Amino acid sequence: MSTITTQTQTVNADNVIHLFPEVNSSLANSHRTSARDGDLEGYDEEQIRLMEEVCIVLDNNDVPIGSASKKVCHLMKNINEGLLHRAFSVFLFDSKNRLLLQQRASEKITFPDMWTNTCCSHPLGVPGETGADLDAAIHGVRRAAQRKLDQELGIKAKQVPLDKFEFLTRIHYKAPSDGKWGEHEIDYILFIKADVDLDVNPNEVKDSRYVAEEDLKTMFKNDSLKFTPWFKLICEAMLFEWWEHLDSGLERYMGETQIRRM
């Protein structure tokens, strides 16, 4: 699976509106971009509705400079012009140090049917999930992670308290899903260790399983299985080393301030 890492230009607070008129530079929390257009024709109704959610638009240094609908942020025509947004990836391990994976539902508009980490989504441009400095942003993605673990997997907040999410680092990557959709994100990596109860939302998740390190490596060798590009990047660059230190020494990998450009 190929990924693209080169931007055609730099997007910042001064030029974002000129380049992308759909972006609301005030980080408003109530605007919606119409999902009823040709770009979304034929997709699942619930997934179309979710494309109206408001993502946080960033400059290259992870500073919020606006907001735009999930649809606007995931169109490759905008991504290829440099439009960048904030995301998070949760890696949930049980008490046996097995990682919970999910297979994205066929209804998903981007990267359907692909295996990935426990939960991958976006903090929204709403109070409580938006942060300009790193500490506030980490708090925002923790709140978003708790929200999405419930929405996708039925994991209740009491089983994944905010203070149990450990922030490791941020990765900046770009990847196409198909000719129309893709990702261009600064992705916050969150680890949490918890034994949880699942009540999977079939509109979001096709399948789920717990894996040990060797199980995941075996899955990667199976050509019939497809994986999201961000998950493969994280696994190839960092995951297995972090996993080995899950119970001892993970602290030295936590709280990284530099953005990793993938």
Tab-separated table of C-alpha atoms in Angstrom:
chain	number	residue	atom	x	y	z
A	1	MET	CA	0.000	0.000	0.000
A	2	SER	CA	1.539	3.303	-1.093
A	3	THR	CA	1.586	6.491	0.927
A	4	ILE	CA	2.382	10.047	-0.102
A	5	THR	CA	4.360	12.277	2.207
A	6	THR	CA	5.135	15.397	0.154
A	7	GLN	CA	2.928	18.488	0.383
A	8	THR	CA	2.471	20.723	-2.651
A	9	GLN	CA	2.301	23.857	-0.528
A	10	THR	CA	2.119	25.088	3.055
A	11	VAL	CA	-1.323	25.839	4.480
A	12	ASN	CA	-1.468	28.374	7.311
A	13	ALA	CA	-3.884	30.783	8.976
A	14	ASP	CA	-3.175	33.471	6.373
A	15	ASN	CA	-3.990	31.435	3.276
A	16	VAL	CA	-6.331	28.673	4.412
A	17	ILE	CA	-9.543	30.526	3.510
A	18	HIS	CA	-8.191	31.563	0.116
A	19	LEU	CA	-7.221	27.976	-0.713
A	20	PHE	CA	-10.234	26.278	0.863
A	21	PRO	CA	-13.357	28.484	1.048
A	22	GLU	CA	-15.229	25.659	2.824
A	23	VAL	CA	-13.044	26.037	5.918
A	24	ASN	CA	-14.510	27.998	8.823
A	25	SER	CA	-11.534	29.845	10.284
A	26	SER	CA	-13.323	30.611	13.568
A	27	LEU	CA	-13.399	26.942	14.638
A	28	ALA	CA	-17.170	27.296	14.943
A	29	ASN	CA	-18.974	24.371	16.499
A	30	SER	CA	-22.309	24.573	14.753
A	31	HIS	CA	-21.677	24.725	10.995
A	32	ARG	CA	-22.424	21.830	8.711
A	33	THR	CA	-21.327	21.166	5.142
A	34	SER	CA	-24.042	19.645	3.022
A	35	ALA	CA	-23.538	15.943	2.542
A	36	ARG	CA	-26.227	15.718	-0.100
A	37	ASP	CA	-24.136	16.006	-3.218
A	38	GLY	CA	-22.561	13.880	-5.912
A	39	ASP	CA	-19.459	13.084	-3.896
A	40	LEU	CA	-21.494	11.048	-1.415
A	41	GLU	CA	-24.131	9.562	-3.682
A	42	GLY	CA	-24.666	5.842	-3.114
A	43	TYR	CA	-22.969	5.591	0.283
A	44	ASP	CA	-24.523	4.399	3.535
A	45	GLU	CA	-26.902	6.953	5.075
A	46	GLU	CA	-25.339	6.871	8.537
A	47	GLN	CA	-21.838	7.246	7.132
A	48	ILE	CA	-23.045	10.192	5.030
A	49	ARG	CA	-24.370	11.809	8.203
A	50	LEU	CA	-21.021	11.343	9.928
A	51	MET	CA	-19.316	13.120	7.024
A	52	GLU	CA	-20.972	16.310	8.332
A	53	GLU	CA	-18.950	16.196	11.555
A	54	VAL	CA	-16.547	19.099	12.026
A	55	CYS	CA	-12.827	18.293	11.952
A	56	ILE	CA	-10.010	20.540	13.213
A	57	VAL	CA	-7.966	22.036	10.368
A	58	LEU	CA	-4.267	22.452	11.164
A	59	ASP	CA	-1.124	24.084	9.929
A	60	ASN	CA	1.966	21.915	9.510
A	61	ASN	CA	2.895	22.380	13.181
A	62	ASP	CA	-0.415	21.063	14.561
A	63	VAL	CA	-1.777	24.543	15.315
A	64	PRO	CA	-5.555	24.815	14.721
A	65	ILE	CA	-6.294	27.322	11.959
A	66	GLY	CA	-9.900	26.462	11.172
A	67	SER	CA	-12.489	23.756	10.893
A	68	ALA	CA	-14.221	21.953	8.059
A	69	SER	CA	-16.533	19.012	7.571
A	70	LYS	CA	-15.164	15.495	7.609
A	71	LYS	CA	-16.134	15.289	3.959
A	72	VAL	CA	-14.111	18.363	2.980
A	73	CYS	CA	-11.086	17.099	4.935
A	74	HIS	CA	-11.115	13.663	3.303
A	75	LEU	CA	-11.507	14.578	-0.368
A	76	MET	CA	-8.238	13.868	-2.189
A	77	LYS	CA	-8.607	17.031	-4.261
A	78	ASN	CA	-8.294	19.022	-1.016
A	79	ILE	CA	-5.653	16.747	0.505
A	80	ASN	CA	-3.483	17.166	-2.583
A	81	GLU	CA	-3.631	20.927	-2.006
A	82	GLY	CA	-2.334	20.484	1.539
A	83	LEU	CA	-5.496	20.436	3.693
A	84	LEU	CA	-4.529	18.819	7.018
A	85	HIS	CA	-6.598	17.818	10.058
A	86	ARG	CA	-6.166	16.334	13.542
A	87	ALA	CA	-6.813	12.663	14.340
A	88	PHE	CA	-6.110	10.030	16.971
A	89	SER	CA	-5.357	6.313	17.021
A	90	VAL	CA	-6.148	4.259	20.138
A	91	PHE	CA	-4.302	1.038	20.925
A	92	LEU	CA	-6.199	-0.829	23.650
A	93	PHE	CA	-4.479	-3.766	25.343
A	94	ASP	CA	-6.141	-6.214	27.729
A	95	SER	CA	-4.600	-7.589	30.940
A	96	LYS	CA	-2.873	-10.298	28.876
A	97	ASN	CA	-1.203	-7.561	26.780
A	98	ARG	CA	-3.223	-8.515	23.719
A	99	LEU	CA	-4.075	-5.694	21.328
A	100	LEU	CA	-7.710	-5.219	20.308
A	101	LEU	CA	-8.033	-4.851	16.534
A	102	GLN	CA	-11.064	-3.950	14.487
A	103	GLN	CA	-11.975	-4.539	10.868
A	104	ARG	CA	-13.668	-1.464	9.477
A	105	ALA	CA	-17.218	-1.987	8.217
A	106	SER	CA	-18.003	-2.287	4.519
A	107	GLU	CA	-20.239	0.782	4.950
A	108	LYS	CA	-17.253	3.022	5.739
A	109	ILE	CA	-16.567	5.613	3.056
A	110	THR	CA	-12.805	5.599	3.606
A	111	PHE	CA	-10.743	2.424	3.923
A	112	PRO	CA	-13.703	-0.020	4.142
A	113	ASP	CA	-13.101	-3.649	5.196
A	114	MET	CA	-9.530	-2.960	6.336
A	115	TRP	CA	-8.045	-4.141	9.627
A	116	THR	CA	-6.687	-1.481	11.927
A	117	ASN	CA	-5.936	-0.590	15.543
A	118	THR	CA	-8.648	-0.462	18.193
A	119	CYS	CA	-10.141	2.897	17.225
A	120	CYS	CA	-9.128	5.611	14.761
A	121	SER	CA	-11.055	8.851	14.414
A	122	HIS	CA	-10.986	12.632	14.881
A	123	PRO	CA	-11.430	15.109	17.693
A	124	LEU	CA	-14.124	17.529	16.635
A	125	GLY	CA	-14.069	21.304	16.397
A	126	VAL	CA	-16.205	21.583	19.524
A	127	PRO	CA	-15.513	22.690	23.110
A	128	GLY	CA	-13.653	19.995	25.011
A	129	GLU	CA	-12.005	18.367	22.000
A	130	THR	CA	-10.134	21.296	20.443
A	131	GLY	CA	-6.780	22.420	21.863
A	132	ALA	CA	-4.174	24.856	20.573
A	133	ASP	CA	-1.238	23.870	22.800
A	134	LEU	CA	-0.091	20.261	23.148
A	135	ASP	CA	-1.469	19.640	26.638
A	136	ALA	CA	-4.926	20.915	25.683
A	137	ALA	CA	-4.849	18.970	22.427
A	138	ILE	CA	-3.964	15.746	24.267
A	139	HIS	CA	-6.890	16.308	26.635
A	140	GLY	CA	-9.145	16.868	23.618
A	141	VAL	CA	-8.122	13.690	21.825
A	142	ARG	CA	-8.569	11.685	25.044
A	143	ARG	CA	-12.149	12.923	25.279
A	144	ALA	CA	-12.696	12.146	21.597
A	145	ALA	CA	-11.199	8.678	22.025
A	146	GLN	CA	-13.543	7.912	24.903
A	147	ARG	CA	-16.508	9.091	22.817
A	148	LYS	CA	-15.583	7.027	19.757
A	149	LEU	CA	-14.735	3.834	21.665
A	150	ASP	CA	-18.335	3.884	22.859
A	151	GLN	CA	-19.796	4.793	19.465
A	152	GLU	CA	-17.843	2.173	17.501
A	153	LEU	CA	-17.263	-0.651	19.970
A	154	GLY	CA	-19.729	-0.021	22.788
A	155	ILE	CA	-16.944	0.438	25.360
A	156	LYS	CA	-18.324	2.569	28.181
A	157	ALA	CA	-16.423	5.550	29.554
A	158	LYS	CA	-16.102	4.049	33.036
A	159	GLN	CA	-14.000	1.228	31.568
A	160	VAL	CA	-11.637	3.651	29.800
A	161	PRO	CA	-11.144	6.656	32.141
A	162	LEU	CA	-9.568	9.721	30.567
A	163	ASP	CA	-6.523	9.599	32.823
A	164	LYS	CA	-5.716	6.043	31.718
A	165	PHE	CA	-5.038	7.069	28.117
A	166	GLU	CA	-1.268	7.451	27.653
A	167	PHE	CA	-0.094	9.841	24.933
A	168	LEU	CA	3.022	8.626	23.127
A	169	THR	CA	3.600	10.751	20.047
A	170	ARG	CA	2.110	12.351	16.929
A	171	ILE	CA	2.599	11.197	13.344
A	172	HIS	CA	2.022	13.291	10.230
A	173	TYR	CA	1.130	11.183	7.217
A	174	LYS	CA	-0.814	11.310	3.965
A	175	ALA	CA	-2.466	8.320	2.267
A	176	PRO	CA	-5.082	7.771	-0.455
A	177	SER	CA	-8.042	5.458	0.089
A	178	ASP	CA	-9.154	5.490	-3.543
A	179	GLY	CA	-9.232	8.106	-6.263
A	180	LYS	CA	-11.705	10.305	-4.395
A	181	TRP	CA	-11.030	9.897	-0.665
A	182	GLY	CA	-7.974	9.748	1.563
A	183	GLU	CA	-6.299	10.876	4.781
A	184	HIS	CA	-3.924	13.711	5.629
A	185	GLU	CA	-3.585	13.862	9.382
A	186	ILE	CA	-1.537	14.666	12.398
A	187	ASP	CA	-2.426	11.547	14.335
A	188	TYR	CA	-2.137	11.366	18.139
A	189	ILE	CA	-1.116	7.888	19.344
A	190	LEU	CA	-2.867	6.808	22.560
A	191	PHE	CA	-2.249	3.612	24.522
A	192	ILE	CA	-4.601	2.279	27.168
A	193	LYS	CA	-4.586	-0.982	29.112
A	194	ALA	CA	-8.042	-2.152	30.169
A	195	ASP	CA	-10.319	-5.167	30.197
A	196	VAL	CA	-13.491	-4.010	28.484
A	197	ASP	CA	-16.904	-5.223	27.394
A	198	LEU	CA	-17.688	-4.915	23.688
A	199	ASP	CA	-21.027	-4.100	22.061
A	200	VAL	CA	-19.880	-3.610	18.469
A	201	ASN	CA	-21.669	-1.162	16.166
A	202	PRO	CA	-21.985	-3.089	12.864
A	203	ASN	CA	-22.212	0.140	10.877
A	204	GLU	CA	-18.666	0.942	12.039
A	205	VAL	CA	-16.998	-2.406	12.732
A	206	LYS	CA	-17.219	-5.583	10.661
A	207	ASP	CA	-15.114	-7.742	12.977
A	208	SER	CA	-12.839	-7.475	16.002
A	209	ARG	CA	-10.227	-9.645	17.671
A	210	TYR	CA	-7.514	-9.613	20.298
A	211	VAL	CA	-4.013	-10.444	19.073
A	212	ALA	CA	-0.611	-11.074	20.602
A	213	GLU	CA	2.461	-9.678	18.829
A	214	GLU	CA	3.103	-12.889	16.914
A	215	ASP	CA	-0.566	-13.123	15.908
A	216	LEU	CA	-0.391	-9.679	14.339
A	217	LYS	CA	2.848	-10.472	12.512
A	218	THR	CA	1.158	-13.580	11.108
A	219	MET	CA	-1.810	-11.503	9.968
A	220	PHE	CA	0.537	-9.182	8.085
A	221	LYS	CA	1.821	-12.181	6.104
A	222	ASN	CA	-1.692	-13.060	4.952
A	223	ASP	CA	-2.185	-11.385	1.555
A	224	SER	CA	-5.956	-11.751	1.823
A	225	LEU	CA	-6.050	-9.269	4.718
A	226	LYS	CA	-5.873	-5.532	4.112
A	227	PHE	CA	-4.696	-2.976	6.660
A	228	THR	CA	-5.138	0.778	6.971
A	229	PRO	CA	-2.047	2.759	5.960
A	230	TRP	CA	-1.656	4.555	9.290
A	231	PHE	CA	-1.748	1.258	11.165
A	232	LYS	CA	0.898	-0.260	8.908
A	233	LEU	CA	3.094	2.832	9.296
A	234	ILE	CA	2.840	2.764	13.087
A	235	CYS	CA	3.511	-0.991	13.218
A	236	GLU	CA	6.511	-0.824	10.903
A	237	ALA	CA	8.080	2.152	12.657
A	238	MET	CA	7.247	1.865	16.355
A	239	LEU	CA	4.501	-0.429	17.608
A	240	PHE	CA	6.370	-3.647	18.337
A	241	GLU	CA	9.085	-1.842	20.288
A	242	TRP	CA	6.449	-0.044	22.367
A	243	TRP	CA	4.548	-3.289	22.869
A	244	GLU	CA	7.614	-5.009	24.310
A	245	HIS	CA	7.817	-2.274	26.974
A	246	LEU	CA	4.107	-2.143	27.759
A	247	ASP	CA	4.621	-3.223	31.383
A	248	SER	CA	8.140	-1.894	31.929
A	249	GLY	CA	9.842	1.092	30.356
A	250	LEU	CA	6.977	2.527	28.291
A	251	GLU	CA	7.453	5.819	30.144
A	252	ARG	CA	10.507	6.703	28.096
A	253	TYR	CA	8.418	6.648	24.921
A	254	MET	CA	5.569	8.753	26.310
A	255	GLY	CA	4.944	12.471	25.884
A	256	GLU	CA	7.047	13.008	22.773
A	257	THR	CA	6.800	16.641	21.668
A	258	GLN	CA	8.275	16.337	18.178
A	259	ILE	CA	5.921	15.399	15.351
A	260	ARG	CA	7.077	12.348	13.449
A	261	ARG	CA	6.832	12.950	9.695
A	262	MET	CA	6.069	9.644	8.006
